Amino acid sequence: MTDPRFNNPLSGHYWQVSDVANQSLVRSRSLWDGTLALPVRGGGGEVRKIEELRGPGGELTIAVERTITDADGRSFRATVAEDHHSVEVSVDEYVRDLVPALIVLAAGLMAAFFIQITVGLAPLENLRIAVRNVIAQRTARLDVAAPSEVQPLADEINRLLDAQEKALARARGRAADLAHGLKTPLQVLSADIRALRKKGETELADEIEKSAGAIRRHVERELARARLAPGVSGKASCRVREAAAGVVAVIKRTPGGKQLAFVIDVDNDFMAPVDEGDLSEILGNLVENAARFAKSSVQVSAFATVGEVSIAVADDGPGIPDANRETALSRGVQLDSKGGSSGLGLAIVSDIVEAYGGRLTMANADPGLVVTIALPRHGGTHAKPGK
C-alpha cells in the first residue's frame, strides 16, 4: 500500500477493500472517485480469485480478489488490480528479448545437427563411393577404412563379392564343360551331314546342318558371355592393333576374306580398356560381318577422347536401312533371326560391350556401314588419342 503508484489518480494500479456485510468501502487514491465493479459472489466460499475487471476509466484490468475473515467473523473482499496494458507491454518486452535468443539457439542447433550429420555419416559416403567404384569396375573389392560401426557392413559386402566371383567362376567352368561336351556331337553331326549329301539326301542334310548351326551359334554366344570376368576389372587393357591384326589374319584365310583389302588404321601403342580376349571376340564378330558384305575393303580404326576409347569397323557394302538398324540395336532382340549382317555376332558384341559399361552404335556411310563401340576409360587404362 506504500507503492506511490496507488496514490496517483488513474495510474492503472488500484486496490480496494469492502466489508461484505456493511458494504463499506476503502480504496486507493488512484481510483479517485470510482470503484472496481466486483462480481457478486455466492456462498461458495472462494478464498482467492483472479479475473478481469473494468477499471475506473473503463480500461481492462487484471484483478486479484481475496476474501478475508477476521476473528470476529466479519468478511472482507480485498482486491488489487493492474491495468492490462502494462501486462501487454511486459509480454512484448519479454518476447522482444526472447525471439533473438531463440533465433540464435535455433541457428546453433541447426549448425550442430549439420556438423553431426556430416561428420557422422561421412563413413557412409566413403562406403557409397567404394560401392560405386566396384559397380564402375574400377576396383574388385570395397577398399575403404570405415569405423567399427560400419566396417562389418563393408566386410559383408566383400564376402558377397567373393561369393559372387566364385559362383561366376563355377558358371564359366560349367560353360566350358558344356562346350567341350557338345564339340564331339557337333563333329559327329557334321560327318553325318557329309554322308547324307553323298547319298543324295541333300534336303535332310540341309535341315540337320541348319539345326546344328543354330546350336553352335547359341553355344558360342553363351560362351562369350561366360568368358567375361566377374565384374570386369577396370584395370584390363590391351593393344588394339595386335588384337585387330590377329583377327584380320584369320578372316583373310576365309573364301570371302581373300577377295578384300583390310586396313588397320591404329597406332601400335594405342591401348583400349578391355581384356584382350574380349576385344578379339568383339573385333572377330564385327570384322567377319563387315567382310561378309564388303565389296572391296574393310577398315579398323580407333580414337580416344577424354572419357572414352572408340573402335570402329567400316565396310564399303550396302549398309543397313535405318529401320532395321534401330531394331538391330534394340536390347533383347535376337539379331540372328534377321539374316544378313545383323546376325548373332552383333548380339555377342552388344553383350560384351554392355558388360564393360560401353555402347554400340551403327551408322550408314557413303558407301557401307560403320559399327563403333565406345568404352569408358578407367584409372589404370591408358589410351593415347589417335586416328
C-alpha positions as semicolon CSV with decimal commas, in nm:
position;residue;x (nm);y (nm);z (nm)
1;M;0,000;0,000;0,000
2;T;0,301;0,225;0,025
3;D;0,363;0,194;-0,351
4;P;0,337;0,552;-0,487
5;R;0,151;0,428;-0,795
6;F;-0,154;0,365;-0,575
7;N;-0,159;0,738;-0,486
8;N;-0,157;0,870;-0,844
9;P;-0,510;0,914;-0,980
10;L;-0,593;0,669;-1,260
11;S;-0,235;0,534;-1,256
12;G;-0,352;0,187;-1,359
13;H;-0,270;0,034;-1,019
14;Y;-0,563;0,009;-0,776
15;W;-0,675;-0,153;-0,455
16;Q;-0,995;-0,157;-0,260
17;V;-1,136;-0,336;0,047
18;S;-1,508;-0,376;0,106
19;D;-1,697;-0,512;0,405
20;V;-1,918;-0,786;0,274
21;A;-2,182;-0,732;0,539
22;N;-2,198;-0,350;0,561
23;Q;-2,081;-0,276;0,205
24;S;-1,837;-0,020;0,347
25;L;-1,551;0,058;0,114
26;V;-1,185;0,158;0,149
27;R;-0,994;0,224;-0,171
28;S;-0,667;0,361;-0,305
29;R;-0,641;0,722;-0,412
30;S;-0,562;0,607;-0,766
31;L;-0,929;0,503;-0,801
32;W;-1,024;0,867;-0,740
33;D;-1,399;0,863;-0,702
34;G;-1,452;0,534;-0,884
35;T;-1,464;0,175;-0,770
36;L;-1,382;-0,164;-0,904
37;A;-1,705;-0,338;-1,004
38;L;-1,672;-0,672;-0,831
39;P;-1,889;-0,965;-0,935
40;V;-2,145;-1,097;-0,693
41;R;-2,017;-1,396;-0,503
42;G;-2,228;-1,687;-0,389
43;G;-2,180;-1,890;-0,084
44;G;-1,911;-2,099;-0,236
45;G;-1,653;-1,960;-0,003
46;E;-1,391;-1,872;-0,260
47;V;-1,070;-1,765;-0,090
48;R;-0,876;-1,623;-0,387
49;K;-0,979;-1,535;-0,741
50;I;-0,803;-1,394;-1,048
51;E;-1,023;-1,226;-1,307
52;E;-1,055;-0,937;-1,548
53;L;-1,240;-0,624;-1,431
54;R;-1,311;-0,282;-1,568
55;G;-1,120;-0,001;-1,404
56;P;-1,248;0,349;-1,316
57;G;-1,178;0,471;-1,669
58;G;-1,335;0,170;-1,836
59;E;-0,997;0,014;-1,906
60;L;-0,944;-0,359;-1,876
61;T;-0,755;-0,468;-1,566
62;I;-0,622;-0,787;-1,421
63;A;-0,752;-0,821;-1,067
64;V;-0,673;-1,049;-0,776
65;E;-0,951;-1,076;-0,518
66;R;-0,926;-1,244;-0,183
67;T;-1,187;-1,298;0,085
68;I;-1,053;-1,244;0,437
69;T;-1,240;-1,335;0,754
70;D;-1,127;-1,179;1,084
71;A;-1,152;-1,318;1,436
72;D;-1,499;-1,169;1,485
73;G;-1,629;-1,349;1,179
74;R;-1,651;-1,044;0,956
75;S;-1,561;-1,096;0,593
76;F;-1,378;-0,852;0,370
77;R;-1,312;-0,860;-0,005
78;A;-0,963;-0,728;-0,073
79;T;-0,891;-0,657;-0,439
80;V;-0,572;-0,545;-0,618
81;A;-0,589;-0,458;-0,990
82;E;-0,343;-0,360;-1,257
83;D;-0,409;-0,211;-1,599
84;H;-0,399;-0,485;-1,866
85;H;-0,188;-0,264;-2,090
86;S;0,110;-0,289;-1,857
87;V;0,089;-0,667;-1,881
88;E;0,086;-0,645;-2,261
89;V;0,390;-0,418;-2,251
90;S;0,571;-0,664;-2,027
91;V;0,485;-0,956;-2,257
92;D;0,601;-0,760;-2,562
93;E;0,929;-0,677;-2,393
94;Y;0,972;-1,041;-2,293
95;V;0,904;-1,163;-2,647
96;R;1,134;-0,899;-2,790
97;D;1,414;-1,025;-2,569
98;L;1,328;-1,392;-2,620
99;V;1,297;-1,406;-3,002
100;P;1,662;-1,315;-3,081
101;A;1,778;-1,567;-2,824
102;L;1,557;-1,836;-2,979
103;I;1,685;-1,749;-3,327
104;V;2,046;-1,775;-3,209
105;L;1,966;-2,102;-3,031
106;A;1,792;-2,244;-3,342
107;A;2,085;-2,143;-3,564
108;G;2,328;-2,303;-3,320
109;L;2,125;-2,625;-3,305
110;M;2,094;-2,641;-3,685
111;A;2,469;-2,590;-3,722
112;A;2,534;-2,857;-3,460
113;F;2,295;-3,101;-3,633
114;F;2,458;-3,030;-3,970
115;I;2,806;-3,091;-3,833
116;Q;2,692;-3,403;-3,650
117;I;2,521;-3,549;-3,957
118;T;2,805;-3,454;-4,191
119;V;3,076;-3,596;-3,969
120;G;2,869;-3,891;-3,851
121;L;2,762;-4,001;-4,199
122;A;3,097;-3,936;-4,369
123;P;3,192;-4,308;-4,341
124;L;2,871;-4,399;-4,524
125;E;2,960;-4,155;-4,803
126;N;3,302;-4,320;-4,834
127;L;3,130;-4,658;-4,845
128;R;2,895;-4,533;-5,117
129;I;3,192;-4,415;-5,325
130;A;3,362;-4,753;-5,276
131;V;3,049;-4,937;-5,390
132;R;3,022;-4,706;-5,692
133;N;3,383;-4,787;-5,783
134;V;3,301;-5,159;-5,769
135;I;2,996;-5,108;-5,990
136;A;3,201;-4,897;-6,230
137;Q;3,460;-5,179;-6,235
138;R;3,741;-4,959;-6,106
139;T;3,800;-5,195;-5,815
140;A;3,701;-5,551;-5,736
141;R;3,656;-5,503;-5,358
142;L;3,545;-5,234;-5,113
143;D;3,874;-5,073;-5,020
144;V;3,752;-4,832;-4,753
145;A;3,861;-4,755;-4,397
146;A;3,535;-4,748;-4,203
147;P;3,464;-4,704;-3,831
148;S;3,375;-5,004;-3,620
149;E;3,001;-4,941;-3,668
150;V;3,025;-4,952;-4,048
151;Q;3,316;-5,192;-4,104
152;P;3,100;-5,506;-4,057
153;L;2,879;-5,389;-4,345
154;A;3,183;-5,342;-4,570
155;D;3,316;-5,685;-4,471
156;E;2,983;-5,850;-4,553
157;I;2,973;-5,679;-4,895
158;N;3,326;-5,801;-4,967
159;R;3,225;-6,153;-4,869
160;L;2,929;-6,123;-5,102
161;L;3,160;-6,014;-5,384
162;D;3,388;-6,311;-5,311
163;A;3,093;-6,550;-5,323
164;Q;2,974;-6,394;-5,649
165;E;3,319;-6,430;-5,805
166;K;3,334;-6,796;-5,704
167;A;2,983;-6,859;-5,840
168;L;3,069;-6,695;-6,170
169;A;3,393;-6,891;-6,190
170;R;3,195;-7,212;-6,146
171;A;2,949;-7,095;-6,412
172;R;3,234;-7,029;-6,656
173;G;3,372;-7,372;-6,580
174;R;3,038;-7,534;-6,647
175;A;3,006;-7,338;-6,972
176;A;3,348;-7,462;-7,080
177;D;3,248;-7,818;-6,990
178;L;2,930;-7,775;-7,191
179;A;3,122;-7,654;-7,494
180;H;3,364;-7,944;-7,465
181;G;3,077;-8,189;-7,427
182;L;2,895;-8,054;-7,734
183;K;3,206;-8,043;-7,951
184;T;3,211;-8,416;-8,026
185;P;2,835;-8,447;-8,101
186;L;2,857;-8,150;-8,337
187;Q;3,151;-8,309;-8,516
188;V;2,952;-8,633;-8,549
189;L;2,660;-8,433;-8,692
190;S;2,895;-8,271;-8,943
191;A;3,016;-8,614;-9,053
192;D;2,658;-8,737;-9,082
193;I;2,568;-8,431;-9,289
194;R;2,852;-8,508;-9,534
195;A;2,744;-8,871;-9,551
196;L;2,384;-8,774;-9,625
197;R;2,495;-8,543;-9,903
198;K;2,699;-8,820;-10,061
199;K;2,386;-9,036;-10,059
200;G;2,193;-8,758;-10,234
201;E;1,975;-8,669;-9,934
202;T;2,062;-8,301;-9,956
203;E;1,731;-8,174;-9,818
204;L;1,767;-8,371;-9,496
205;A;2,133;-8,277;-9,475
206;D;2,044;-7,905;-9,507
207;E;1,788;-7,930;-9,227
208;I;2,031;-8,102;-8,993
209;E;2,305;-7,856;-9,082
210;K;2,072;-7,563;-9,009
211;S;1,983;-7,707;-8,668
212;A;2,346;-7,784;-8,586
213;G;2,445;-7,432;-8,689
214;A;2,182;-7,283;-8,459
215;I;2,310;-7,496;-8,170
216;R;2,668;-7,390;-8,243
217;R;2,578;-7,020;-8,256
218;H;2,388;-7,027;-7,930
219;V;2,668;-7,213;-7,758
220;E;2,920;-6,960;-7,890
221;R;2,710;-6,673;-7,759
222;E;2,675;-6,819;-7,411
223;L;3,046;-6,898;-7,403
224;A;3,123;-6,540;-7,496
225;R;2,909;-6,423;-7,206
226;A;3,068;-6,672;-6,967
227;R;3,419;-6,565;-7,064
228;L;3,356;-6,216;-6,926
229;A;3,543;-6,188;-6,598
230;P;3,324;-6,134;-6,290
231;G;3,277;-5,759;-6,252
232;V;3,506;-5,697;-6,550
233;S;3,806;-5,522;-6,394
234;G;3,861;-5,161;-6,488
235;K;4,236;-5,234;-6,498
236;A;4,206;-5,458;-6,806
237;S;4,375;-5,318;-7,116
238;C;4,526;-5,441;-7,440
239;R;4,680;-5,317;-7,764
240;V;4,411;-5,266;-8,023
241;R;4,636;-5,310;-8,325
242;E;4,763;-5,651;-8,209
243;A;4,410;-5,780;-8,149
244;A;4,288;-5,641;-8,481
245;A;4,585;-5,790;-8,670
246;G;4,516;-6,135;-8,525
247;V;4,150;-6,118;-8,626
248;V;4,226;-5,990;-8,978
249;A;4,481;-6,269;-9,028
250;V;4,208;-6,527;-8,963
251;I;3,942;-6,354;-9,177
252;K;4,187;-6,324;-9,468
253;R;4,205;-6,703;-9,490
254;T;3,829;-6,735;-9,544
255;P;3,696;-6,754;-9,902
256;G;3,532;-6,411;-9,874
257;G;3,826;-6,250;-9,697
258;K;4,073;-6,342;-9,971
259;Q;3,899;-6,102;-10,208
260;L;3,913;-5,797;-9,973
261;A;4,165;-5,537;-9,869
262;F;4,196;-5,489;-9,491
263;V;4,324;-5,162;-9,340
264;I;4,415;-5,130;-8,971
265;D;4,439;-4,758;-8,900
266;V;4,553;-4,782;-8,537
267;D;4,881;-4,678;-8,373
268;N;5,099;-4,958;-8,239
269;D;5,082;-4,830;-7,879
270;F;4,711;-4,749;-7,875
271;M;4,551;-4,917;-7,569
272;A;4,185;-4,997;-7,503
273;P;4,027;-5,057;-7,159
274;V;3,917;-5,413;-7,237
275;D;4,051;-5,764;-7,193
276;E;4,242;-5,889;-7,498
277;G;4,022;-6,198;-7,533
278;D;3,706;-5,989;-7,516
279;L;3,840;-5,741;-7,772
280;S;3,929;-6,027;-8,005
281;E;3,573;-6,159;-7,968
282;I;3,433;-5,812;-8,045
283;L;3,655;-5,747;-8,346
284;G;3,615;-6,104;-8,473
285;N;3,238;-6,066;-8,500
286;L;3,249;-5,711;-8,636
287;V;3,518;-5,778;-8,897
288;E;3,351;-6,104;-9,000
289;N;3,018;-5,924;-9,053
290;A;3,192;-5,645;-9,242
291;A;3,379;-5,890;-9,465
292;R;3,055;-6,072;-9,545
293;F;2,903;-5,763;-9,707
294;A;3,204;-5,554;-9,811
295;K;3,263;-5,501;-10,183
296;S;3,636;-5,440;-10,172
297;S;3,768;-5,326;-9,832
298;V;3,726;-5,333;-9,455
299;Q;3,884;-5,076;-9,224
300;V;3,951;-5,091;-8,849
301;S;4,026;-4,761;-8,675
302;A;4,041;-4,633;-8,320
303;F;4,047;-4,298;-8,142
304;A;4,035;-4,173;-7,786
305;T;3,864;-3,881;-7,613
306;V;3,893;-3,759;-7,256
307;G;3,640;-4,010;-7,123
308;E;3,614;-4,284;-7,387
309;V;3,803;-4,508;-7,623
310;S;3,624;-4,584;-7,950
311;I;3,694;-4,857;-8,204
312;A;3,523;-4,852;-8,544
313;V;3,489;-5,119;-8,814
314;A;3,378;-4,990;-9,155
315;D;3,300;-5,164;-9,484
316;D;3,201;-5,043;-9,829
317;G;2,897;-5,269;-9,859
318;P;2,529;-5,178;-9,898
319;G;2,477;-5,081;-9,531
320;I;2,159;-5,140;-9,330
321;P;1,830;-4,948;-9,366
322;D;1,761;-4,709;-9,080
323;A;1,457;-4,902;-8,953
324;N;1,644;-5,234;-8,942
325;R;1,949;-5,072;-8,786
326;E;1,749;-4,932;-8,497
327;T;1,581;-5,268;-8,442
328;A;1,916;-5,447;-8,456
329;L;2,047;-5,231;-8,171
330;S;1,741;-5,280;-7,950
331;R;1,800;-5,461;-7,622
332;G;1,683;-5,822;-7,617
333;V;1,631;-5,864;-7,992
334;Q;1,753;-6,195;-8,133
335;L;1,959;-6,048;-8,413
336;D;2,041;-6,380;-8,573
337;S;1,680;-6,418;-8,687
338;K;1,712;-6,132;-8,932
339;G;1,978;-6,275;-9,155
340;G;2,248;-6,071;-9,328
341;S;2,489;-5,868;-9,122
342;S;2,254;-5,829;-8,828
343;G;2,326;-6,180;-8,702
344;L;2,414;-6,332;-8,370
345;G;2,762;-6,177;-8,384
346;L;2,626;-5,831;-8,312
347;A;2,431;-5,967;-8,015
348;I;2,753;-6,113;-7,872
349;V;2,935;-5,783;-7,928
350;S;2,650;-5,594;-7,760
351;D;2,664;-5,823;-7,455
352;I;3,039;-5,779;-7,413
353;V;3,035;-5,402;-7,466
354;E;2,749;-5,363;-7,220
355;A;2,941;-5,563;-6,961
356;Y;3,219;-5,303;-6,983
357;G;2,972;-5,016;-6,946
358;G;3,014;-4,911;-7,309
359;R;2,778;-4,872;-7,603
360;L;2,750;-4,993;-7,961
361;T;2,630;-4,772;-8,248
362;M;2,583;-4,828;-8,620
363;A;2,569;-4,565;-8,894
364;N;2,550;-4,585;-9,271
365;A;2,842;-4,432;-9,455
366;D;2,889;-4,344;-9,821
367;P;2,930;-4,625;-9,903
368;G;2,890;-4,901;-9,647
369;L;2,829;-4,934;-9,276
370;V;3,033;-4,818;-8,975
371;V;2,994;-5,003;-8,647
372;T;3,150;-4,822;-8,348
373;I;3,199;-4,938;-7,990
374;A;3,276;-4,680;-7,720
375;L;3,431;-4,799;-7,395
376;P;3,468;-4,579;-7,082
377;R;3,822;-4,505;-6,974
378;H;3,905;-4,601;-6,616
379;G;4,200;-4,543;-6,391
380;G;4,480;-4,776;-6,485
381;T;4,393;-4,783;-6,855
382;H;4,597;-4,568;-7,087
383;A;4,492;-4,476;-7,439
384;K;4,667;-4,211;-7,638
385;P;4,446;-4,002;-7,866
386;G;4,480;-4,136;-8,216
387;K;4,313;-4,153;-8,552
